[in-house]
Coordinates of C-alpha atoms in Angstrom, one line a residue:
D1 CA -38.5 -65.3 18.0
Q2 CA -39.7 -62.0 16.4
R3 CA -37.4 -62.3 13.3
T4 CA -38.5 -65.8 12.6
L5 CA -42.1 -64.7 12.8
L6 CA -41.5 -61.8 10.5
V7 CA -39.9 -64.0 7.8
R8 CA -42.9 -66.6 8.0
I9 CA -45.5 -63.7 7.6
C10 CA -43.4 -62.4 4.6
I11 CA -43.2 -65.8 3.0
G12 CA -46.9 -66.4 3.5
N13 CA -47.7 -62.8 2.3
P14 CA -46.7 -62.0 -1.3
V15 CA -48.4 -58.6 -1.2
L16 CA -46.4 -57.7 2.0
I17 CA -43.1 -58.8 0.2
I18 CA -44.0 -56.5 -2.9
R19 CA -44.6 -53.6 -0.6
M20 CA -41.3 -54.2 1.2
K21 CA -39.5 -54.2 -2.1
R22 CA -41.2 -50.8 -3.2
T23 CA -40.2 -49.3 0.1
L24 CA -36.5 -50.4 -0.3
I25 CA -36.5 -49.0 -3.8
K26 CA -37.8 -45.7 -2.6
V27 CA -35.2 -45.5 0.1
F28 CA -32.3 -46.5 -2.1
G29 CA -33.7 -44.0 -4.7
L30 CA -33.7 -41.4 -1.9
I31 CA -30.1 -42.1 -0.9
I32 CA -29.0 -41.8 -4.7
Y33 CA -30.9 -38.5 -5.0
L34 CA -29.2 -37.1 -2.0
L35 CA -25.6 -38.3 -3.1
I36 CA -26.3 -36.5 -6.4
S37 CA -27.9 -33.2 -5.1
L38 CA -25.1 -32.8 -2.5
P39 CA -22.7 -30.0 -3.5
I40 CA -19.8 -31.5 -5.4
H41 CA -17.2 -30.4 -2.8
Y42 CA -18.6 -32.9 -0.5
A43 CA -17.7 -35.8 -2.6
G44 CA -14.6 -37.5 -1.2
A45 CA -13.7 -34.6 1.0
Q46 CA -10.5 -35.8 2.6
H47 CA -9.3 -32.3 3.8
R48 CA -10.7 -29.5 6.1
L49 CA -9.6 -25.8 6.0
I50 CA -8.6 -23.9 9.1
V51 CA -8.3 -20.2 8.7
V52 CA -6.3 -18.2 11.2
D53 CA -6.5 -14.5 11.8
P54 CA -7.6 -13.6 8.1
G55 CA -6.5 -10.0 8.0
H56 CA -5.9 -10.0 4.2
F57 CA -8.6 -10.3 1.5
H58 CA -6.6 -13.2 0.1
A59 CA -7.9 -15.6 2.9
A60 CA -11.4 -15.1 1.4
L61 CA -10.2 -15.4 -2.1
I62 CA -9.1 -19.1 -1.3
Q63 CA -12.8 -19.7 -0.8
K64 CA -14.2 -18.0 -3.7
M65 CA -15.0 -21.5 -5.3
N66 CA -15.9 -25.1 -4.1
Y67 CA -13.2 -27.8 -4.3
I68 CA -13.5 -31.4 -4.7
G69 CA -11.7 -32.9 -1.6
I70 CA -12.2 -30.1 0.6
D71 CA -15.2 -30.1 3.3
S72 CA -17.6 -27.2 3.4
A73 CA -17.1 -26.7 7.0
V74 CA -14.3 -24.0 7.9
H75 CA -13.0 -23.5 11.2
V76 CA -12.0 -19.8 11.6
Y77 CA -9.8 -18.6 14.7
A78 CA -9.0 -14.9 15.3
E79 CA -8.6 -12.6 18.3
K80 CA -11.6 -10.3 17.9
E81 CA -14.9 -10.7 15.9
K82 CA -14.3 -7.2 14.3
D83 CA -11.1 -8.7 12.7
L84 CA -13.4 -11.1 10.8
T85 CA -15.9 -8.6 9.4
D86 CA -14.5 -8.1 5.9
Y87 CA -13.5 -11.8 5.5
L88 CA -16.9 -13.1 6.6
T89 CA -18.5 -10.5 4.3
K90 CA -16.8 -11.8 1.3
I91 CA -17.7 -15.5 2.2
Q92 CA -21.2 -14.6 2.5
D93 CA -21.2 -12.8 -0.8
Y94 CA -19.7 -16.0 -2.5
N95 CA -22.3 -18.1 -0.6
S96 CA -25.2 -16.0 -2.0
R97 CA -24.2 -15.0 -5.5
S98 CA -26.6 -16.3 -8.1
E99 CA -24.0 -17.9 -10.4
S100 CA -22.0 -20.7 -8.9
P101 CA -22.7 -20.2 -5.3
T102 CA -20.4 -21.7 -2.8
N103 CA -21.7 -23.4 0.4
W104 CA -19.0 -22.8 3.0
K105 CA -20.0 -23.2 6.7
E106 CA -18.0 -21.0 8.9
V107 CA -17.3 -22.2 12.5
I108 CA -15.9 -19.3 14.4
F109 CA -13.8 -18.9 17.6
T110 CA -12.6 -15.6 19.0
G111 CA -10.5 -14.8 21.9
N112 CA -7.1 -14.2 23.1
D113 CA -6.3 -17.7 23.3
F114 CA -7.5 -18.2 19.6
L115 CA -4.0 -19.8 18.5
A116 CA -3.7 -22.2 21.5
K117 CA -7.5 -23.0 20.8
M118 CA -6.7 -23.9 17.1
I119 CA -3.8 -26.0 18.1
A120 CA -5.7 -27.8 20.8
E121 CA -8.8 -28.7 18.5
K122 CA -7.1 -29.5 15.3
S123 CA -10.4 -29.1 13.5
G124 CA -8.9 -29.5 10.0
D125 CA -5.6 -30.4 8.4
I126 CA -4.9 -27.4 6.1
V127 CA -4.0 -24.0 7.9
V128 CA -4.7 -21.2 5.7
L129 CA -2.8 -17.9 6.4
A130 CA -3.3 -14.6 4.9
G131 CA -2.9 -11.7 7.3
N132 CA -0.3 -9.8 9.4
N133 CA 2.9 -10.8 7.9
K134 CA 4.8 -10.0 11.1
K135 CA 2.7 -12.6 12.9
K136 CA 2.6 -15.1 10.2
I137 CA 5.9 -16.9 10.9
R138 CA 4.7 -17.5 14.4
Y139 CA 1.5 -19.0 13.1
I140 CA 3.4 -21.1 10.6
E141 CA 5.6 -22.4 13.4
E142 CA 2.8 -23.5 15.7
S143 CA 0.9 -25.1 12.8
V144 CA 3.9 -27.0 11.7
G145 CA 4.7 -28.0 15.2
A146 CA 1.3 -29.4 15.6
G147 CA 1.7 -31.6 12.4
L148 CA -0.7 -29.3 10.3
N149 CA -0.2 -28.6 6.6
V150 CA 0.2 -24.9 5.8
L151 CA -1.0 -22.9 2.6
A152 CA 0.3 -19.4 3.4
D153 CA -0.1 -16.2 1.4
K154 CA 3.1 -14.3 0.3
P155 CA 5.2 -13.3 1.9
M156 CA 5.8 -16.0 4.5
V157 CA 8.7 -13.8 6.2
I158 CA 9.5 -10.2 5.9
D159 CA 13.0 -10.1 7.7
E160 CA 16.1 -12.2 8.1
K161 CA 15.1 -13.3 11.5
G162 CA 11.9 -14.9 9.9
F163 CA 13.9 -16.6 7.1
N164 CA 16.2 -18.3 9.6
I165 CA 13.1 -19.7 11.4
L166 CA 11.6 -20.5 7.9
K167 CA 14.5 -22.7 7.0
E168 CA 14.2 -24.9 10.0
L169 CA 10.5 -25.2 9.3
F170 CA 10.9 -26.7 6.0
S171 CA 13.2 -29.2 7.5
I172 CA 10.7 -30.1 10.2
S173 CA 7.7 -30.2 7.7
K174 CA 9.9 -32.8 5.5
K175 CA 10.3 -35.1 8.7
K176 CA 6.6 -34.9 9.7
G177 CA 5.4 -35.6 6.1
I178 CA 3.5 -32.3 6.0
V179 CA 3.2 -29.8 3.1
L180 CA 4.4 -26.1 3.9
Y181 CA 3.8 -24.0 0.7
D182 CA 3.2 -20.2 -0.3
I183 CA 0.6 -19.0 -2.8
M184 CA 2.1 -18.1 -6.2
T185 CA -0.7 -17.2 -8.4
A186 CA 1.4 -15.5 -11.1
R187 CA 2.6 -19.0 -12.2
Y188 CA -1.0 -19.6 -13.5
N189 CA -1.3 -16.6 -15.7
I190 CA -1.4 -17.6 -19.3
V191 CA 0.8 -14.7 -20.5
N192 CA 3.5 -15.8 -17.9
I193 CA 3.2 -19.4 -18.9
I194 CA 3.6 -18.8 -22.7
Q195 CA 6.7 -16.5 -21.9
R196 CA 8.3 -19.2 -20.1
E197 CA 7.6 -21.7 -22.6
L198 CA 8.8 -19.6 -25.5
S199 CA 12.1 -19.3 -23.6
L200 CA 12.6 -23.1 -23.7
I201 CA 12.4 -23.0 -27.6
P202 CA 16.1 -22.4 -28.7
A203 CA 15.2 -21.9 -32.3
I204 CA 13.0 -19.0 -31.4
F205 CA 14.7 -17.5 -28.1
G206 CA 18.2 -18.7 -28.4
E207 CA 19.9 -18.7 -25.1
L208 CA 19.2 -16.5 -22.1
E209 CA 21.7 -13.6 -22.1
K210 CA 23.9 -12.9 -18.9
G211 CA 23.2 -9.2 -19.0
S212 CA 25.0 -6.7 -16.6
P213 CA 24.0 -4.5 -13.8
G214 CA 23.1 -1.6 -16.1
N215 CA 21.2 -4.1 -18.5
P216 CA 19.9 -7.0 -16.8
A217 CA 18.9 -10.1 -18.8
V218 CA 15.7 -10.4 -16.8
V219 CA 13.5 -7.7 -15.5
S220 CA 10.2 -7.8 -13.5
E221 CA 8.2 -4.9 -12.5
S222 CA 4.9 -4.3 -10.9
K223 CA 2.7 -1.6 -9.9
H224 CA 0.0 -1.6 -7.4
H225 CA -2.5 0.6 -5.7
F226 CA -3.6 1.0 -2.1
F227 CA -7.3 1.8 -3.1
K228 CA -8.8 -1.0 -5.3
R229 CA -11.9 -3.1 -5.7
V230 CA -12.1 -6.8 -5.0
S231 CA -15.0 -9.0 -6.1
G232 CA -16.6 -5.7 -7.2
S233 CA -16.5 -3.8 -4.0
P234 CA -14.0 -1.4 -2.5
L235 CA -11.4 -3.1 -0.7
K236 CA -10.9 -2.3 3.1
R237 CA -7.5 -2.7 4.2
P238 CA -6.4 -3.0 8.0
D239 CA -4.6 0.0 9.5
W240 CA -1.5 -2.4 10.1
F241 CA -1.1 -2.8 6.4
F242 CA 0.6 0.4 6.0
D243 CA 3.1 -0.4 8.8
I244 CA 6.2 -2.0 7.2
E245 CA 6.9 -3.6 10.4
Q246 CA 3.8 -5.5 10.2
Q247 CA 3.1 -5.7 6.5
G248 CA 6.8 -5.7 5.2
A249 CA 8.4 -3.3 2.9
G250 CA 7.3 -3.4 -0.6
I251 CA 10.3 -5.3 -1.9
V252 CA 9.6 -8.3 0.5
D253 CA 5.8 -8.3 -0.1
V254 CA 5.1 -7.8 -3.8
G255 CA 8.5 -8.6 -4.5
T256 CA 7.9 -12.3 -3.7
H257 CA 5.9 -12.7 -6.8
L258 CA 8.4 -10.9 -9.1
V259 CA 11.6 -13.0 -7.5
D260 CA 9.6 -16.2 -7.9
Q261 CA 8.7 -15.5 -11.5
I262 CA 12.3 -14.9 -12.4
Q263 CA 13.4 -18.2 -10.7
W264 CA 10.4 -20.2 -12.3
S265 CA 10.9 -18.9 -15.9
C266 CA 14.7 -18.7 -16.1
F267 CA 15.5 -22.0 -14.3
P268 CA 12.2 -24.2 -14.7
N269 CA 12.3 -27.2 -12.4
V270 CA 15.9 -26.4 -11.3
K271 CA 16.9 -26.7 -7.6
L272 CA 18.6 -23.5 -6.5
D273 CA 21.1 -23.1 -3.6
Y274 CA 20.5 -19.7 -2.0
Q275 CA 24.1 -19.9 -0.5
K276 CA 25.7 -20.4 -3.8
D277 CA 23.6 -19.2 -6.7
I278 CA 22.5 -15.7 -5.5
I279 CA 24.6 -12.5 -5.3
L280 CA 22.9 -9.4 -4.3
I281 CA 24.5 -6.4 -6.1
S282 CA 22.3 -3.5 -4.8
S283 CA 18.9 -2.6 -3.4
E284 CA 16.9 0.4 -2.3
I285 CA 13.6 1.3 -0.7
S286 CA 11.3 4.6 -1.1
A287 CA 8.0 5.7 0.2
T288 CA 4.6 6.6 -1.2
S289 CA 3.1 9.3 0.7
I290 CA -0.7 9.3 1.5
T291 CA -3.0 11.9 3.4
L292 CA -5.3 11.1 6.2
A293 CA -8.2 11.4 4.0
Q294 CA -6.8 8.8 1.6
F295 CA -5.9 6.5 4.8
N296 CA -9.5 6.9 5.9
A297 CA -10.9 5.9 2.5
V298 CA -8.9 2.5 2.5
T299 CA -9.2 1.7 6.2
G300 CA -12.2 3.5 7.6
S301 CA -10.1 4.9 10.4
A302 CA -10.4 8.7 11.1
V303 CA -6.9 9.1 12.6
F304 CA -3.6 7.5 12.0
P305 CA -2.9 4.9 14.8
A306 CA 0.0 5.5 17.3
F307 CA 2.2 2.8 15.8
L308 CA 2.3 4.7 12.5
N309 CA 3.8 8.0 14.2
P310 CA 7.5 7.3 13.3
A311 CA 6.4 7.2 9.6
I312 CA 4.4 10.4 9.6
S313 CA 5.6 13.9 8.8
D314 CA 4.1 17.2 7.5
S315 CA 0.7 15.4 8.1
L316 CA 1.6 12.6 5.5
L317 CA 2.1 8.9 6.2
H318 CA 5.1 7.9 4.2
V319 CA 4.8 4.1 3.5
Y320 CA 8.0 2.3 2.3
S321 CA 6.2 0.2 -0.2
N322 CA 8.4 0.8 -3.2
G323 CA 12.0 -0.8 -4.0
V324 CA 14.4 -2.2 -6.4
I325 CA 16.6 -5.0 -6.2
N326 CA 19.6 -5.7 -8.6
Y327 CA 21.1 -9.3 -8.1
K328 CA 22.7 -12.4 -9.9
L329 CA 20.8 -15.5 -10.0
K330 CA 23.5 -18.1 -11.0
D331 CA 25.2 -16.1 -13.9
I332 CA 22.1 -14.2 -14.9
H333 CA 21.8 -10.5 -14.0
A334 CA 18.1 -9.7 -12.9
R335 CA 16.2 -6.7 -11.6
V336 CA 13.1 -6.5 -9.6
R337 CA 11.0 -3.3 -9.2
V338 CA 7.9 -2.6 -7.1
Q339 CA 5.9 0.6 -7.1
W340 CA 2.8 1.6 -5.1
D341 CA 0.6 4.4 -5.8
F342 CA -2.7 5.3 -4.0
E343 CA -5.3 4.8 -6.6
A344 CA -5.2 4.0 -10.3
P345 CA -6.5 6.6 -12.9
A346 CA -10.0 5.5 -14.3
G347 CA -9.9 2.4 -16.4
E348 CA -6.6 1.4 -15.2
G349 CA -5.4 -1.1 -12.6
D350 CA -2.4 -2.9 -11.3
T351 CA 0.2 -3.4 -14.1
H352 CA 3.1 -5.7 -14.7
Y353 CA 6.1 -5.5 -17.0
S354 CA 8.5 -8.4 -17.8
R355 CA 11.5 -8.8 -20.0
M356 CA 13.6 -11.8 -20.9
R357 CA 16.5 -11.1 -23.2
G358 CA 17.6 -14.1 -25.3
S359 CA 20.2 -14.2 -28.1
G360 CA 17.5 -14.9 -30.6
A361 CA 14.7 -12.8 -29.3
N362 CA 13.3 -10.7 -26.4
L363 CA 10.1 -11.9 -24.8
V364 CA 8.4 -8.8 -23.3
I365 CA 5.2 -8.4 -21.3
R366 CA 3.6 -5.0 -21.3
Q367 CA 0.4 -3.8 -19.6
D368 CA 0.0 -0.2 -20.2
A369 CA -2.5 2.1 -22.0
A370 CA -1.1 0.9 -25.5
Q371 CA -2.3 -2.5 -24.5
Q372 CA -5.4 -1.2 -22.8
F373 CA -4.1 -2.4 -19.5
K374 CA -4.2 -6.1 -20.3
P375 CA -1.0 -8.1 -20.2
I376 CA 0.2 -8.6 -23.7
L377 CA 3.2 -10.8 -24.6
S378 CA 5.4 -9.7 -27.6
I379 CA 8.6 -11.4 -29.4
E380 CA 11.0 -8.8 -30.5
A381 CA 14.3 -8.8 -32.2
P382 CA 17.4 -8.1 -30.1
D383 CA 19.4 -4.9 -31.2
G384 CA 21.1 -5.3 -34.4
K385 CA 19.3 -8.6 -35.2
V386 CA 16.5 -9.8 -37.3
I387 CA 14.2 -12.6 -36.6
N388 CA 13.5 -15.2 -39.4
E389 CA 9.6 -15.1 -39.5
K390 CA 9.3 -18.5 -41.5
L391 CA 11.5 -20.2 -38.8
L392 CA 9.6 -18.4 -36.1
R393 CA 6.2 -19.5 -37.3
N394 CA 7.4 -23.1 -37.8
H395 CA 8.7 -23.4 -34.2
F396 CA 5.7 -21.5 -32.8
R397 CA 3.5 -24.6 -33.7
T398 CA 4.8 -26.1 -30.4
I399 CA 2.8 -23.4 -28.6
S400 CA -0.2 -23.4 -30.8
D401 CA -0.5 -27.2 -30.7
R402 CA -0.4 -27.1 -26.8
Y403 CA -2.7 -24.0 -26.7
P404 CA -5.2 -24.1 -29.6
G405 CA -6.2 -20.8 -30.8
V406 CA -2.9 -19.0 -29.6
G407 CA -1.2 -17.4 -32.6
L408 CA 1.2 -14.9 -33.9
Q409 CA 0.2 -11.3 -35.0
K410 CA 2.7 -9.3 -36.7
V411 CA 3.3 -5.8 -35.6
E412 CA 5.6 -2.9 -36.3
N413 CA 8.4 -4.0 -33.9
G414 CA 7.9 -7.8 -33.9
W415 CA 5.1 -10.1 -33.1
V416 CA 2.2 -10.1 -30.6
I417 CA 1.0 -13.5 -29.1
A418 CA -2.7 -13.4 -29.6
I419 CA -4.4 -15.3 -26.8
P420 CA -8.1 -16.0 -26.8
A421 CA -10.0 -14.4 -24.0
D422 CA -11.0 -18.0 -22.6
Y423 CA -7.4 -18.5 -21.7
Y424 CA -7.1 -15.4 -19.4
Q425 CA -8.0 -15.4 -15.7
D426 CA -8.1 -12.5 -13.3
H427 CA -6.0 -12.2 -10.2
E428 CA -8.9 -13.8 -8.1
E429 CA -9.3 -16.8 -10.1
G430 CA -5.7 -17.7 -9.8
F431 CA -6.2 -18.7 -6.1
A432 CA -8.4 -21.7 -7.2
R433 CA -5.6 -22.9 -9.5
V434 CA -3.2 -22.7 -6.5
V435 CA -5.5 -24.5 -4.1
N436 CA -6.1 -27.4 -6.6
Q437 CA -2.4 -27.7 -7.3
Y438 CA -1.8 -27.8 -3.5
L439 CA -4.2 -30.5 -3.2
D440 CA -2.4 -32.4 -5.7
F441 CA 0.8 -32.1 -3.6
L442 CA -1.2 -33.5 -0.7
K443 CA -2.3 -36.4 -2.6
D444 CA 1.4 -37.0 -3.5
G445 CA 2.5 -36.5 0.1
T446 CA 5.3 -34.0 -0.9
L447 CA 6.3 -31.1 -3.0
P448 CA 8.4 -31.3 -6.3
D449 CA 12.0 -31.6 -5.3
W450 CA 12.9 -28.1 -6.4
E451 CA 10.1 -26.2 -4.7
V452 CA 11.4 -26.0 -1.2
P453 CA 15.1 -25.0 -2.1
N454 CA 13.5 -22.3 -4.4
M455 CA 11.3 -21.0 -1.8
M456 CA 14.3 -20.7 0.4
A457 CA 16.3 -18.9 -2.4
K458 CA 13.3 -16.6 -3.0
Y459 CA 13.1 -15.6 0.8
F460 CA 16.9 -15.1 1.1
T461 CA 17.1 -13.0 -1.8
L462 CA 14.3 -10.7 -0.6
T463 CA 15.3 -10.6 3.0
Q464 CA 18.8 -10.0 2.2
A465 CA 17.7 -7.0 -0.1
L466 CA 15.9 -5.4 2.6
K467 CA 18.7 -5.8 5.1
N468 CA 21.1 -4.1 2.5
A469 CA 18.4 -1.3 1.8
L470 CA 18.1 -0.5 5.5
K471 CA 21.7 0.0 5.7
E472 CA 21.5 2.5 3.1
K473 CA 18.5 4.1 4.1
P474 CA 17.2 3.2 7.8
C475 CA 13.4 3.9 8.0
Y476 CA 12.5 1.8 11.0

């Protein structure tokens, strides 16, 4: 037959054998070259992203980098093409940048049945959600029901009704063996990490104080701005962002990060029981007022949409983006405060303040003009006490050994933690850290045992605080 004839020809023709060997070498060389030259995120790509209704810029920040284990093809589902404009612009910017370009390939479907289409196709295994917070719980519910993993931007829910649905979805996720998780970038900020680790050194921090409603042991405050720049360009926000029925009031939106930080710092790796460990003391909400010109600068809309009419008076839009929560977590008094202004003064940006009061020292993060608007962590003596410097420096080695280059700098009211610039990351870089951690969870097939109880504790705190605030001051 032909195969036998080919073998006989080769045996009788050494030159032909040599040429065939050379050809095989070239083929194998080409295969090796292609494998090496392919973008690194192709290697071992076990996962594929599905992006649903990406109405918030955080959806694009998930894709600011490539990931080992995630395929470059991303399937995107939304109702209208115009809903995707800002998201796709950012993805294109990441793909075309000169330094560390990404290589995402967006496969897009738009139409009224976009969610049903996503469920029917199941074109990936990780659903990414960052958009309208009112709709988010439905997207989570449909995705979990279809057996898809979910990585959701905060907040997952914005009211008590959503919280009750979320509780059931955590239970369903566990039974299905899928991972439902929210994006908490603040946990990866080096300043927050060191504050937490210092609080775990009794020789420095002592014990966490209990505090009181008037003087909480733990305080976490955050100031944000409607008009800002992301990835170097002015941020465009959808008009619904200013509707607290769709975006959520400030204390259930940004407040998610603050409550999470308090839980994560004060009770690391401890499972919290929202029915036993949380007592709400008081909560309130208030509005930031913006003009139509300011609204236009952020959204591009020349008029206020009709759904915002209930929040408009005296030609101003009143956005209930500010709030305060006073509560007890176990036996610790805590306070959360959220503030939104329209735009930061030149040279400024979003700011954060955090204080943990210990019996031996206070750990304070400030980010104001005195700190050049960079978060700076200080160790300060409690009222009426003195910190032993020799003892402090001796036990601080635990930190400096773990984080080489991190040191102590004596200042008038205590010590500043000197952190090399390489350790700092901006808000945008935190998303890659979250995604890589999430991939580890998927590899393990589960979350740490404290994560789900603590997400439930977090969203219970937030939604109950909103419910209480609305009783005091109904605004919708």
